[in-house]
């Protein structure tokens, strides 16, 4: 399903900006799709909402799951889920995931967090598997009988779990900043593993709060080294910059440049694009809205009303509906 012309070499220095709808237009039913972020933190929600507006379905989703997984489950788009958890953080179990598990029929591959990380690492390094101690002595091997163990070929002879590579057809991640060539920067306290999602995928798409110019070093040169750009205080419900806005110049501390352009196929600017999950320091999680989401998810009629109000239109309709909802809560 990969584009032969979309090689790491070809990805090098070209302008990769595109609209969220163009990203989703490159996805196909039946794909294995990785979604970055962690629980209800820095999820590419604008891209997930664009995906919900498409006909793409029958997906195998690989994620440290949050409302991204919940929304796709509620819409019936997931055939198989590979995950270590599906949570809203402040609400321990994602309600649509809970409902799917209680109904039965969801093809679920449940992995330990460390096993999941090793699976992505193996895919990023184009290895068939990587050994790990995690999972030994636990029920994860019982509930996943397809997992195998290997014996160390060295003198210790230790038995280890052989975690298979979690190879992805495509990956969606959300970063605080990105440039037009696909370099992505995080400004929060935790990078999560968005770089591995991109490296493990045949095609990776980065949404960002703001497009910037990291100093535009010559192709192949190292990025400029300085301090990270100051974070704006934009609200996810505010208009924010648009794709037509000129990209401000920014120099980034190299350790914050999490995603490298060689692994990225497309970049899209989506201010507030992680809402209602957090995108620290640009904004925190919208806890009141998340609570309303979880409450609605518990009852079919309430969910239908929530869907009609917030998910039946385009992204600007969503943002406007959220702004109106917050005004009503005052």
PDB file of C-alpha atoms in Angstrom:
ATOM      1  CA  UNK A   1       0.000   0.000   0.000  1.00  0.00           C
ATOM      2  CA  UNK A   2       3.065   2.271   0.112  1.00  0.00           C
ATOM      3  CA  UNK A   3       3.837   4.781  -2.636  1.00  0.00           C
ATOM      4  CA  UNK A   4       7.049   3.659  -4.444  1.00  0.00           C
ATOM      5  CA  UNK A   5       7.896   7.302  -5.124  1.00  0.00           C
ATOM      6  CA  UNK A   6       7.557   8.135  -1.444  1.00  0.00           C
ATOM      7  CA  UNK A   7      11.013   6.991  -0.376  1.00  0.00           C
ATOM      8  CA  UNK A   8      13.020   8.500   2.499  1.00  0.00           C
ATOM      9  CA  UNK A   9      15.328  10.090  -0.093  1.00  0.00           C
ATOM     10  CA  UNK A  10      12.419  11.658  -1.961  1.00  0.00           C
ATOM     11  CA  UNK A  11      10.969  12.881   1.347  1.00  0.00           C
ATOM     12  CA  UNK A  12      14.115  14.882   2.103  1.00  0.00           C
ATOM     13  CA  UNK A  13      13.535  18.564   1.478  1.00  0.00           C
ATOM     14  CA  UNK A  14      10.297  19.137  -0.377  1.00  0.00           C
ATOM     15  CA  UNK A  15       7.285  21.033   0.910  1.00  0.00           C
ATOM     16  CA  UNK A  16       4.962  18.344   2.296  1.00  0.00           C
ATOM     17  CA  UNK A  17       2.114  20.513   3.545  1.00  0.00           C
ATOM     18  CA  UNK A  18      -1.372  19.288   2.792  1.00  0.00           C
ATOM     19  CA  UNK A  19      -4.894  19.579   4.157  1.00  0.00           C
ATOM     20  CA  UNK A  20      -6.255  17.032   6.662  1.00  0.00           C
ATOM     21  CA  UNK A  21      -8.622  15.797   3.957  1.00  0.00           C
ATOM     22  CA  UNK A  22      -5.623  15.128   1.701  1.00  0.00           C
ATOM     23  CA  UNK A  23      -4.023  13.058   4.467  1.00  0.00           C
ATOM     24  CA  UNK A  24      -7.163  10.985   4.892  1.00  0.00           C
ATOM     25  CA  UNK A  25      -7.473  10.690   1.111  1.00  0.00           C
ATOM     26  CA  UNK A  26      -4.228   8.701   1.152  1.00  0.00           C
ATOM     27  CA  UNK A  27      -5.610   6.161   3.624  1.00  0.00           C
ATOM     28  CA  UNK A  28      -7.441   3.039   2.512  1.00  0.00           C
ATOM     29  CA  UNK A  29      -9.838   0.600   4.118  1.00  0.00           C
ATOM     30  CA  UNK A  30      -8.078  -2.456   5.506  1.00  0.00           C
ATOM     31  CA  UNK A  31      -4.890  -0.575   6.397  1.00  0.00           C
ATOM     32  CA  UNK A  32      -2.900  -0.992   9.586  1.00  0.00           C
ATOM     33  CA  UNK A  33      -2.912   2.511  11.077  1.00  0.00           C
ATOM     34  CA  UNK A  34      -0.719   3.709  13.940  1.00  0.00           C
ATOM     35  CA  UNK A  35      -1.959   6.669  15.986  1.00  0.00           C
ATOM     36  CA  UNK A  36       0.538   8.536  18.166  1.00  0.00           C
ATOM     37  CA  UNK A  37       0.087  10.260  21.505  1.00  0.00           C
ATOM     38  CA  UNK A  38      -0.638   8.567  24.796  1.00  0.00           C
ATOM     39  CA  UNK A  39      -4.084   8.004  26.320  1.00  0.00           C
ATOM     40  CA  UNK A  40      -5.765  11.408  26.263  1.00  0.00           C
ATOM     41  CA  UNK A  41      -2.559  13.305  25.532  1.00  0.00           C
ATOM     42  CA  UNK A  42      -1.429  14.902  22.255  1.00  0.00           C
ATOM     43  CA  UNK A  43      -3.640  12.816  20.017  1.00  0.00           C
ATOM     44  CA  UNK A  44      -4.058  13.809  16.337  1.00  0.00           C
ATOM     45  CA  UNK A  45      -7.770  14.382  16.905  1.00  0.00           C
ATOM     46  CA  UNK A  46      -8.341  16.720  13.938  1.00  0.00           C
ATOM     47  CA  UNK A  47      -7.035  13.944  11.665  1.00  0.00           C
ATOM     48  CA  UNK A  48      -9.171  11.369  13.468  1.00  0.00           C
ATOM     49  CA  UNK A  49     -12.229  13.592  12.975  1.00  0.00           C
ATOM     50  CA  UNK A  50     -11.321  13.943   9.284  1.00  0.00           C
ATOM     51  CA  UNK A  51     -11.039  10.151   9.140  1.00  0.00           C
ATOM     52  CA  UNK A  52     -14.522   9.853  10.632  1.00  0.00           C
ATOM     53  CA  UNK A  53     -15.838  12.032   7.777  1.00  0.00           C
ATOM     54  CA  UNK A  54     -14.404   9.572   5.240  1.00  0.00           C
ATOM     55  CA  UNK A  55     -15.482   6.092   4.160  1.00  0.00           C
ATOM     56  CA  UNK A  56     -12.249   4.449   5.348  1.00  0.00           C
ATOM     57  CA  UNK A  57     -13.035   1.438   7.540  1.00  0.00           C
ATOM     58  CA  UNK A  58     -11.958  -2.120   8.439  1.00  0.00           C
ATOM     59  CA  UNK A  59      -8.828  -0.735  10.085  1.00  0.00           C
ATOM     60  CA  UNK A  60      -6.264  -2.415  12.262  1.00  0.00           C
ATOM     61  CA  UNK A  61      -5.386   0.353  14.732  1.00  0.00           C
ATOM     62  CA  UNK A  62      -2.130   0.317  16.724  1.00  0.00           C
ATOM     63  CA  UNK A  63      -2.124   2.859  19.556  1.00  0.00           C
ATOM     64  CA  UNK A  64      -1.596   3.693  23.184  1.00  0.00           C
ATOM     65  CA  UNK A  65      -5.300   4.363  22.965  1.00  0.00           C
ATOM     66  CA  UNK A  66      -7.460   7.263  24.073  1.00  0.00           C
ATOM     67  CA  UNK A  67     -10.496   8.978  22.525  1.00  0.00           C
ATOM     68  CA  UNK A  68      -8.985   8.410  19.078  1.00  0.00           C
ATOM     69  CA  UNK A  69      -9.645   4.705  19.510  1.00  0.00           C
ATOM     70  CA  UNK A  70     -12.970   5.363  21.229  1.00  0.00           C
ATOM     71  CA  UNK A  71     -14.336   7.523  18.409  1.00  0.00           C
ATOM     72  CA  UNK A  72     -13.236   5.059  15.731  1.00  0.00           C
ATOM     73  CA  UNK A  73     -14.759   2.162  17.686  1.00  0.00           C
ATOM     74  CA  UNK A  74     -18.027   4.056  18.114  1.00  0.00           C
ATOM     75  CA  UNK A  75     -18.129   4.632  14.351  1.00  0.00           C
ATOM     76  CA  UNK A  76     -17.424   0.963  13.605  1.00  0.00           C
ATOM     77  CA  UNK A  77     -14.157   1.684  11.767  1.00  0.00           C
ATOM     78  CA  UNK A  78     -11.882  -0.702  13.693  1.00  0.00           C
ATOM     79  CA  UNK A  79     -11.677  -4.386  12.832  1.00  0.00           C
ATOM     80  CA  UNK A  80      -8.657  -5.147  15.007  1.00  0.00           C
ATOM     81  CA  UNK A  81      -7.026  -3.210  17.834  1.00  0.00           C
ATOM     82  CA  UNK A  82      -3.435  -3.604  19.042  1.00  0.00           C
ATOM     83  CA  UNK A  83      -2.925  -1.700  22.280  1.00  0.00           C
ATOM     84  CA  UNK A  84      -1.458  -1.586  25.761  1.00  0.00           C
ATOM     85  CA  UNK A  85      -4.436   0.385  27.143  1.00  0.00           C
ATOM     86  CA  UNK A  86      -7.326   2.611  26.094  1.00  0.00           C
ATOM     87  CA  UNK A  87      -7.864   5.375  28.643  1.00  0.00           C
ATOM     88  CA  UNK A  88      -8.897   9.001  29.055  1.00  0.00           C
ATOM     89  CA  UNK A  89      -6.352   9.362  31.906  1.00  0.00           C
ATOM     90  CA  UNK A  90      -8.647  11.232  34.332  1.00  0.00           C
ATOM     91  CA  UNK A  91     -11.339   8.676  33.387  1.00  0.00           C
ATOM     92  CA  UNK A  92      -9.576   5.334  33.665  1.00  0.00           C
ATOM     93  CA  UNK A  93     -11.352   3.349  30.940  1.00  0.00           C
ATOM     94  CA  UNK A  94     -12.395   4.872  27.601  1.00  0.00           C
ATOM     95  CA  UNK A  95     -16.192   4.395  27.511  1.00  0.00           C
ATOM     96  CA  UNK A  96     -16.527   3.321  23.864  1.00  0.00           C
ATOM     97  CA  UNK A  97     -13.696   0.812  24.357  1.00  0.00           C
ATOM     98  CA  UNK A  98     -15.466  -0.498  27.465  1.00  0.00           C
ATOM     99  CA  UNK A  99     -18.706  -0.889  25.494  1.00  0.00           C
ATOM    100  CA  UNK A 100     -16.933  -2.661  22.621  1.00  0.00           C
ATOM    101  CA  UNK A 101     -15.319  -5.111  25.023  1.00  0.00           C
ATOM    102  CA  UNK A 102     -18.605  -5.742  26.825  1.00  0.00           C
ATOM    103  CA  UNK A 103     -20.387  -6.387  23.509  1.00  0.00           C
ATOM    104  CA  UNK A 104     -17.660  -8.815  22.461  1.00  0.00           C
ATOM    105  CA  UNK A 105     -16.464  -9.358  18.935  1.00  0.00           C
ATOM    106  CA  UNK A 106     -13.585  -6.834  18.994  1.00  0.00           C
ATOM    107  CA  UNK A 107     -10.390  -8.468  17.728  1.00  0.00           C
ATOM    108  CA  UNK A 108      -8.016  -7.264  20.450  1.00  0.00           C
ATOM    109  CA  UNK A 109      -4.276  -7.820  20.781  1.00  0.00           C
ATOM    110  CA  UNK A 110      -3.375  -6.630  24.272  1.00  0.00           C
ATOM    111  CA  UNK A 111       0.328  -6.041  24.928  1.00  0.00           C
ATOM    112  CA  UNK A 112       2.329  -4.866  27.911  1.00  0.00           C
ATOM    113  CA  UNK A 113       3.482  -1.228  27.452  1.00  0.00           C
ATOM    114  CA  UNK A 114       7.118  -2.303  27.108  1.00  0.00           C
ATOM    115  CA  UNK A 115       6.189  -5.050  24.636  1.00  0.00           C
ATOM    116  CA  UNK A 116       4.285  -2.495  22.563  1.00  0.00           C
ATOM    117  CA  UNK A 117       7.336  -0.207  22.582  1.00  0.00           C
ATOM    118  CA  UNK A 118       9.606  -3.044  21.490  1.00  0.00           C
ATOM    119  CA  UNK A 119       7.195  -3.976  18.711  1.00  0.00           C
ATOM    120  CA  UNK A 120       7.332  -0.441  17.308  1.00  0.00           C
ATOM    121  CA  UNK A 121      11.119  -0.382  17.692  1.00  0.00           C
ATOM    122  CA  UNK A 122      11.459  -3.658  15.790  1.00  0.00           C
ATOM    123  CA  UNK A 123       9.287  -2.251  12.976  1.00  0.00           C
ATOM    124  CA  UNK A 124      11.299   0.985  12.888  1.00  0.00           C
ATOM    125  CA  UNK A 125      14.510  -1.035  12.598  1.00  0.00           C
ATOM    126  CA  UNK A 126      12.965  -3.417  10.024  1.00  0.00           C
ATOM    127  CA  UNK A 127      13.514  -6.397  12.300  1.00  0.00           C
ATOM    128  CA  UNK A 128      11.025  -9.290  12.565  1.00  0.00           C
ATOM    129  CA  UNK A 129      10.960  -9.122  16.371  1.00  0.00           C
ATOM    130  CA  UNK A 130      12.863  -7.932  19.407  1.00  0.00           C
ATOM    131  CA  UNK A 131      13.371  -9.851  22.663  1.00  0.00           C
ATOM    132  CA  UNK A 132      12.094  -8.435  25.933  1.00  0.00           C
ATOM    133  CA  UNK A 133      11.649  -9.653  29.501  1.00  0.00           C
ATOM    134  CA  UNK A 134       8.295  -7.887  29.885  1.00  0.00           C
ATOM    135  CA  UNK A 135       5.361 -10.276  29.892  1.00  0.00           C
ATOM    136  CA  UNK A 136       7.203 -13.271  31.289  1.00  0.00           C
ATOM    137  CA  UNK A 137       5.275 -14.797  34.160  1.00  0.00           C
ATOM    138  CA  UNK A 138       2.136 -12.794  33.353  1.00  0.00           C
ATOM    139  CA  UNK A 139      -1.179 -13.578  31.665  1.00  0.00           C
ATOM    140  CA  UNK A 140      -0.213 -11.563  28.579  1.00  0.00           C
ATOM    141  CA  UNK A 141       1.258 -14.740  27.073  1.00  0.00           C
ATOM    142  CA  UNK A 142      -1.931 -16.643  27.895  1.00  0.00           C
ATOM    143  CA  UNK A 143      -4.285 -14.084  26.307  1.00  0.00           C
ATOM    144  CA  UNK A 144      -1.975 -13.720  23.278  1.00  0.00           C
ATOM    145  CA  UNK A 145      -1.102 -17.327  22.377  1.00  0.00           C
ATOM    146  CA  UNK A 146       0.484 -16.125  19.127  1.00  0.00           C
ATOM    147  CA  UNK A 147       3.387 -14.653  21.130  1.00  0.00           C
ATOM    148  CA  UNK A 148       6.521 -16.790  21.145  1.00  0.00           C
ATOM    149  CA  UNK A 149       9.585 -16.986  23.323  1.00  0.00           C
ATOM    150  CA  UNK A 150      13.232 -17.287  22.300  1.00  0.00           C
ATOM    151  CA  UNK A 151      16.276 -18.534  24.139  1.00  0.00           C
ATOM    152  CA  UNK A 152      19.391 -16.372  24.349  1.00  0.00           C
ATOM    153  CA  UNK A 153      22.122 -17.901  22.153  1.00  0.00           C
ATOM    154  CA  UNK A 154      24.740 -16.854  24.691  1.00  0.00           C
ATOM    155  CA  UNK A 155      25.895 -18.597  27.840  1.00  0.00           C
ATOM    156  CA  UNK A 156      23.079 -17.294  30.031  1.00  0.00           C
ATOM    157  CA  UNK A 157      20.452 -19.249  28.040  1.00  0.00           C
ATOM    158  CA  UNK A 158      17.722 -16.862  29.243  1.00  0.00           C
ATOM    159  CA  UNK A 159      14.211 -17.264  27.884  1.00  0.00           C
ATOM    160  CA  UNK A 160      12.743 -14.014  26.524  1.00  0.00           C
ATOM    161  CA  UNK A 161       9.531 -12.944  24.843  1.00  0.00           C
ATOM    162  CA  UNK A 162       9.959 -12.357  21.090  1.00  0.00           C
ATOM    163  CA  UNK A 163       7.723  -9.362  20.409  1.00  0.00           C
ATOM    164  CA  UNK A 164       6.754  -9.236  16.706  1.00  0.00           C
ATOM    165  CA  UNK A 165       7.318  -6.027  14.768  1.00  0.00           C
ATOM    166  CA  UNK A 166       4.311  -3.697  14.723  1.00  0.00           C
ATOM    167  CA  UNK A 167       4.709  -2.677  11.103  1.00  0.00           C
ATOM    168  CA  UNK A 168       2.295   0.072   9.991  1.00  0.00           C
ATOM    169  CA  UNK A 169       0.883   1.052   6.609  1.00  0.00           C
ATOM    170  CA  UNK A 170       0.430   4.612   7.860  1.00  0.00           C
ATOM    171  CA  UNK A 171       0.846   6.661  11.038  1.00  0.00           C
ATOM    172  CA  UNK A 172      -0.854   9.808  12.328  1.00  0.00           C
ATOM    173  CA  UNK A 173       0.859  11.921  15.018  1.00  0.00           C
ATOM    174  CA  UNK A 174       0.378  15.428  16.441  1.00  0.00           C
ATOM    175  CA  UNK A 175       3.262  17.723  17.426  1.00  0.00           C
ATOM    176  CA  UNK A 176       3.438  21.245  18.840  1.00  0.00           C
ATOM    177  CA  UNK A 177       5.459  22.588  15.905  1.00  0.00           C
ATOM    178  CA  UNK A 178       6.564  21.323  12.514  1.00  0.00           C
ATOM    179  CA  UNK A 179       8.153  22.754   9.421  1.00  0.00           C
ATOM    180  CA  UNK A 180       6.978  22.275   5.877  1.00  0.00           C
ATOM    181  CA  UNK A 181       9.537  19.550   5.240  1.00  0.00           C
ATOM    182  CA  UNK A 182       8.242  17.315   8.029  1.00  0.00           C
ATOM    183  CA  UNK A 183      10.545  17.969  10.979  1.00  0.00           C
ATOM    184  CA  UNK A 184       8.364  17.834  14.093  1.00  0.00           C
ATOM    185  CA  UNK A 185       9.007  19.418  17.501  1.00  0.00           C
ATOM    186  CA  UNK A 186       7.423  18.669  20.868  1.00  0.00           C
ATOM    187  CA  UNK A 187       7.426  21.345  23.578  1.00  0.00           C
ATOM    188  CA  UNK A 188       5.823  19.392  26.420  1.00  0.00           C
ATOM    189  CA  UNK A 189       7.454  17.253  29.104  1.00  0.00           C
ATOM    190  CA  UNK A 190       7.077  13.927  27.297  1.00  0.00           C
ATOM    191  CA  UNK A 191       7.899  12.981  23.706  1.00  0.00           C
ATOM    192  CA  UNK A 192       5.799   9.795  23.961  1.00  0.00           C
ATOM    193  CA  UNK A 193       6.879   7.553  21.049  1.00  0.00           C
ATOM    194  CA  UNK A 194       5.634   9.517  18.060  1.00  0.00           C
ATOM    195  CA  UNK A 195       9.020   9.202  16.364  1.00  0.00           C
ATOM    196  CA  UNK A 196       8.750   5.405  16.477  1.00  0.00           C
ATOM    197  CA  UNK A 197       5.233   5.498  15.014  1.00  0.00           C
ATOM    198  CA  UNK A 198       6.604   7.496  12.072  1.00  0.00           C
ATOM    199  CA  UNK A 199       9.658   5.276  11.630  1.00  0.00           C
ATOM    200  CA  UNK A 200       7.531   2.111  11.788  1.00  0.00           C
ATOM    201  CA  UNK A 201       5.161   3.266   9.033  1.00  0.00           C
ATOM    202  CA  UNK A 202       5.314   3.165   5.250  1.00  0.00           C
ATOM    203  CA  UNK A 203       3.769   6.665   5.267  1.00  0.00           C
ATOM    204  CA  UNK A 204       3.622   9.046   8.240  1.00  0.00           C
ATOM    205  CA  UNK A 205       1.531  12.199   8.558  1.00  0.00           C
ATOM    206  CA  UNK A 206       2.213  14.931  11.116  1.00  0.00           C
ATOM    207  CA  UNK A 207      -0.401  17.429  12.235  1.00  0.00           C
ATOM    208  CA  UNK A 208       0.860  20.379  14.246  1.00  0.00           C
ATOM    209  CA  UNK A 209      -0.373  23.345  16.232  1.00  0.00           C
ATOM    210  CA  UNK A 210       1.749  25.712  14.165  1.00  0.00           C
ATOM    211  CA  UNK A 211       3.941  25.554  11.104  1.00  0.00           C
ATOM    212  CA  UNK A 212       7.319  27.203  11.665  1.00  0.00           C
ATOM    213  CA  UNK A 213      10.635  27.501   9.901  1.00  0.00           C
ATOM    214  CA  UNK A 214      13.333  25.919  12.037  1.00  0.00           C
ATOM    215  CA  UNK A 215      15.941  28.056  10.376  1.00  0.00           C
ATOM    216  CA  UNK A 216      15.788  26.157   7.096  1.00  0.00           C
ATOM    217  CA  UNK A 217      19.259  24.555   7.139  1.00  0.00           C
ATOM    218  CA  UNK A 218      20.531  23.287   3.816  1.00  0.00           C
ATOM    219  CA  UNK A 219      19.395  19.777   2.997  1.00  0.00           C
ATOM    220  CA  UNK A 220      21.551  17.365   4.959  1.00  0.00           C
ATOM    221  CA  UNK A 221      22.772  20.020   7.397  1.00  0.00           C
ATOM    222  CA  UNK A 222      22.045  19.837  11.105  1.00  0.00           C
ATOM    223  CA  UNK A 223      19.193  21.984  12.446  1.00  0.00           C
ATOM    224  CA  UNK A 224      20.098  25.212  14.179  1.00  0.00           C
ATOM    225  CA  UNK A 225      20.816  24.853  17.889  1.00  0.00           C
ATOM    226  CA  UNK A 226      19.223  27.314  20.219  1.00  0.00           C
ATOM    227  CA  UNK A 227      16.407  27.361  22.733  1.00  0.00           C
ATOM    228  CA  UNK A 228      12.927  26.280  21.797  1.00  0.00           C
ATOM    229  CA  UNK A 229      10.476  28.928  20.656  1.00  0.00           C
ATOM    230  CA  UNK A 230       8.150  30.397  23.289  1.00  0.00           C
ATOM    231  CA  UNK A 231       4.838  28.631  23.448  1.00  0.00           C
ATOM    232  CA  UNK A 232       1.686  30.588  22.593  1.00  0.00           C
ATOM    233  CA  UNK A 233      -1.312  30.498  24.881  1.00  0.00           C
ATOM    234  CA  UNK A 234      -3.881  29.741  22.204  1.00  0.00           C
ATOM    235  CA  UNK A 235      -7.075  28.031  23.270  1.00  0.00           C
ATOM    236  CA  UNK A 236      -8.089  24.967  21.251  1.00  0.00           C
ATOM    237  CA  UNK A 237     -11.406  26.675  20.636  1.00  0.00           C
ATOM    238  CA  UNK A 238      -9.823  29.887  19.286  1.00  0.00           C
ATOM    239  CA  UNK A 239      -9.278  30.407  15.555  1.00  0.00           C
ATOM    240  CA  UNK A 240      -5.466  30.293  15.763  1.00  0.00           C
ATOM    241  CA  UNK A 241      -3.182  30.488  12.721  1.00  0.00           C
ATOM    242  CA  UNK A 242      -4.270  29.012   9.421  1.00  0.00           C
ATOM    243  CA  UNK A 243      -2.460  27.088   6.733  1.00  0.00           C
ATOM    244  CA  UNK A 244      -2.202  30.339   4.792  1.00  0.00           C
ATOM    245  CA  UNK A 245      -0.334  32.091   7.614  1.00  0.00           C
ATOM    246  CA  UNK A 246       3.353  32.750   6.946  1.00  0.00           C
ATOM    247  CA  UNK A 247       5.482  30.314   8.909  1.00  0.00           C
ATOM    248  CA  UNK A 248       7.357  32.160  11.660  1.00  0.00           C
ATOM    249  CA  UNK A 249      11.047  31.456  11.922  1.00  0.00           C
ATOM    250  CA  UNK A 250      11.982  29.399  14.960  1.00  0.00           C
ATOM    251  CA  UNK A 251      15.175  27.792  16.137  1.00  0.00           C
ATOM    252  CA  UNK A 252      14.732  24.587  18.039  1.00  0.00           C
ATOM    253  CA  UNK A 253      16.833  22.847  20.637  1.00  0.00           C
ATOM    254  CA  UNK A 254      17.861  19.660  18.831  1.00  0.00           C
ATOM    255  CA  UNK A 255      16.563  17.365  21.548  1.00  0.00           C
ATOM    256  CA  UNK A 256      13.034  18.706  21.015  1.00  0.00           C
ATOM    257  CA  UNK A 257      13.052  17.830  17.307  1.00  0.00           C
ATOM    258  CA  UNK A 258      11.380  14.481  17.816  1.00  0.00           C
ATOM    259  CA  UNK A 259      10.315  13.584  14.293  1.00  0.00           C
ATOM    260  CA  UNK A 260      12.725  13.764  11.383  1.00  0.00           C
ATOM    261  CA  UNK A 261      11.575  14.707   7.897  1.00  0.00           C
ATOM    262  CA  UNK A 262      13.026  11.541   6.334  1.00  0.00           C
ATOM    263  CA  UNK A 263      10.203   9.513   7.901  1.00  0.00           C
ATOM    264  CA  UNK A 264       7.372  11.951   7.122  1.00  0.00           C
ATOM    265  CA  UNK A 265       5.149  11.967   4.045  1.00  0.00           C
ATOM    266  CA  UNK A 266       2.813  14.854   4.827  1.00  0.00           C
ATOM    267  CA  UNK A 267       2.404  17.786   7.233  1.00  0.00           C
ATOM    268  CA  UNK A 268      -0.788  19.641   8.090  1.00  0.00           C
ATOM    269  CA  UNK A 269      -1.351  22.629  10.369  1.00  0.00           C
ATOM    270  CA  UNK A 270      -4.332  22.051  12.667  1.00  0.00           C
ATOM    271  CA  UNK A 271      -4.481  24.637  15.502  1.00  0.00           C
ATOM    272  CA  UNK A 272      -6.269  23.014  18.408  1.00  0.00           C
ATOM    273  CA  UNK A 273      -5.879  19.763  16.518  1.00  0.00           C
ATOM    274  CA  UNK A 274      -5.384  17.640  19.639  1.00  0.00           C
ATOM    275  CA  UNK A 275      -8.582  18.858  21.322  1.00  0.00           C
ATOM    276  CA  UNK A 276     -10.020  17.592  23.614  1.00  0.00           C
ATOM    277  CA  UNK A 277      -6.812  15.799  24.579  1.00  0.00           C
ATOM    278  CA  UNK A 278      -3.884  17.822  25.922  1.00  0.00           C
ATOM    279  CA  UNK A 279      -1.127  19.416  23.888  1.00  0.00           C
ATOM    280  CA  UNK A 280       1.090  20.862  26.596  1.00  0.00           C
ATOM    281  CA  UNK A 281       2.223  23.657  26.783  1.00  0.00           C
ATOM    282  CA  UNK A 282      -0.093  24.997  24.077  1.00  0.00           C
ATOM    283  CA  UNK A 283      -3.134  23.860  26.065  1.00  0.00           C
ATOM    284  CA  UNK A 284      -4.139  21.307  28.635  1.00  0.00           C
ATOM    285  CA  UNK A 285      -6.793  18.642  28.367  1.00  0.00           C
ATOM    286  CA  UNK A 286     -10.330  20.052  28.109  1.00  0.00           C
ATOM    287  CA  UNK A 287     -11.555  18.178  31.169  1.00  0.00           C
ATOM    288  CA  UNK A 288     -15.151  19.559  31.185  1.00  0.00           C
ATOM    289  CA  UNK A 289     -15.595  18.610  27.539  1.00  0.00           C
ATOM    290  CA  UNK A 290     -13.985  15.211  28.060  1.00  0.00           C
ATOM    291  CA  UNK A 291     -16.422  14.568  30.920  1.00  0.00           C
ATOM    292  CA  UNK A 292     -19.324  15.520  28.640  1.00  0.00           C
ATOM    293  CA  UNK A 293     -17.939  13.147  25.984  1.00  0.00           C
ATOM    294  CA  UNK A 294     -17.698  10.276  28.457  1.00  0.00           C
ATOM    295  CA  UNK A 295     -21.174  10.946  29.872  1.00  0.00           C
ATOM    296  CA  UNK A 296     -22.702  10.975  26.402  1.00  0.00           C
ATOM    297  CA  UNK A 297     -20.868   7.788  25.440  1.00  0.00           C
ATOM    298  CA  UNK A 298     -22.647   5.905  28.213  1.00  0.00           C
ATOM    299  CA  UNK A 299     -26.104   6.118  26.578  1.00  0.00           C
ATOM    300  CA  UNK A 300     -27.016   5.626  22.877  1.00  0.00           C
ATOM    301  CA  UNK A 301     -29.483   8.539  22.748  1.00  0.00           C
ATOM    302  CA  UNK A 302     -27.058  10.910  24.458  1.00  0.00           C
ATOM    303  CA  UNK A 303     -24.269   9.795  22.140  1.00  0.00           C
ATOM    304  CA  UNK A 304     -26.420  10.398  19.067  1.00  0.00           C
ATOM    305  CA  UNK A 305     -27.094  13.928  20.311  1.00  0.00           C
ATOM    306  CA  UNK A 306     -23.388  14.486  21.031  1.00  0.00           C
ATOM    307  CA  UNK A 307     -22.476  13.186  17.577  1.00  0.00           C
ATOM    308  CA  UNK A 308     -25.000  15.412  15.826  1.00  0.00           C
ATOM    309  CA  UNK A 309     -23.797  18.479  17.682  1.00  0.00           C
ATOM    310  CA  UNK A 310     -20.035  18.012  17.508  1.00  0.00           C
ATOM    311  CA  UNK A 311     -19.141  15.440  14.849  1.00  0.00           C
ATOM    312  CA  UNK A 312     -21.581  15.870  11.996  1.00  0.00           C
ATOM    313  CA  UNK A 313     -19.801  18.843  10.374  1.00  0.00           C
ATOM    314  CA  UNK A 314     -16.276  19.798   9.355  1.00  0.00           C
ATOM    315  CA  UNK A 315     -13.420  20.807  11.667  1.00  0.00           C
ATOM    316  CA  UNK A 316     -14.471  24.470  11.856  1.00  0.00           C
ATOM    317  CA  UNK A 317     -18.007  23.358  12.738  1.00  0.00           C
ATOM    318  CA  UNK A 318     -16.500  21.271  15.539  1.00  0.00           C
ATOM    319  CA  UNK A 319     -14.473  24.211  16.874  1.00  0.00           C
ATOM    320  CA  UNK A 320     -17.474  26.512  16.783  1.00  0.00           C
ATOM    321  CA  UNK A 321     -19.677  23.933  18.511  1.00  0.00           C
ATOM    322  CA  UNK A 322     -17.063  23.537  21.273  1.00  0.00           C
ATOM    323  CA  UNK A 323     -16.832  27.329  21.747  1.00  0.00           C
ATOM    324  CA  UNK A 324     -20.620  27.583  21.987  1.00  0.00           C
ATOM    325  CA  UNK A 325     -20.776  24.667  24.428  1.00  0.00           C
ATOM    326  CA  UNK A 326     -18.206  26.294  26.725  1.00  0.00           C
ATOM    327  CA  UNK A 327     -20.165  29.567  26.733  1.00  0.00           C
ATOM    328  CA  UNK A 328     -23.260  27.635  27.781  1.00  0.00           C
ATOM    329  CA  UNK A 329     -21.381  26.127  30.753  1.00  0.00           C
ATOM    330  CA  UNK A 330     -20.551  29.524  32.285  1.00  0.00           C
TER     331      UNK A 330
END
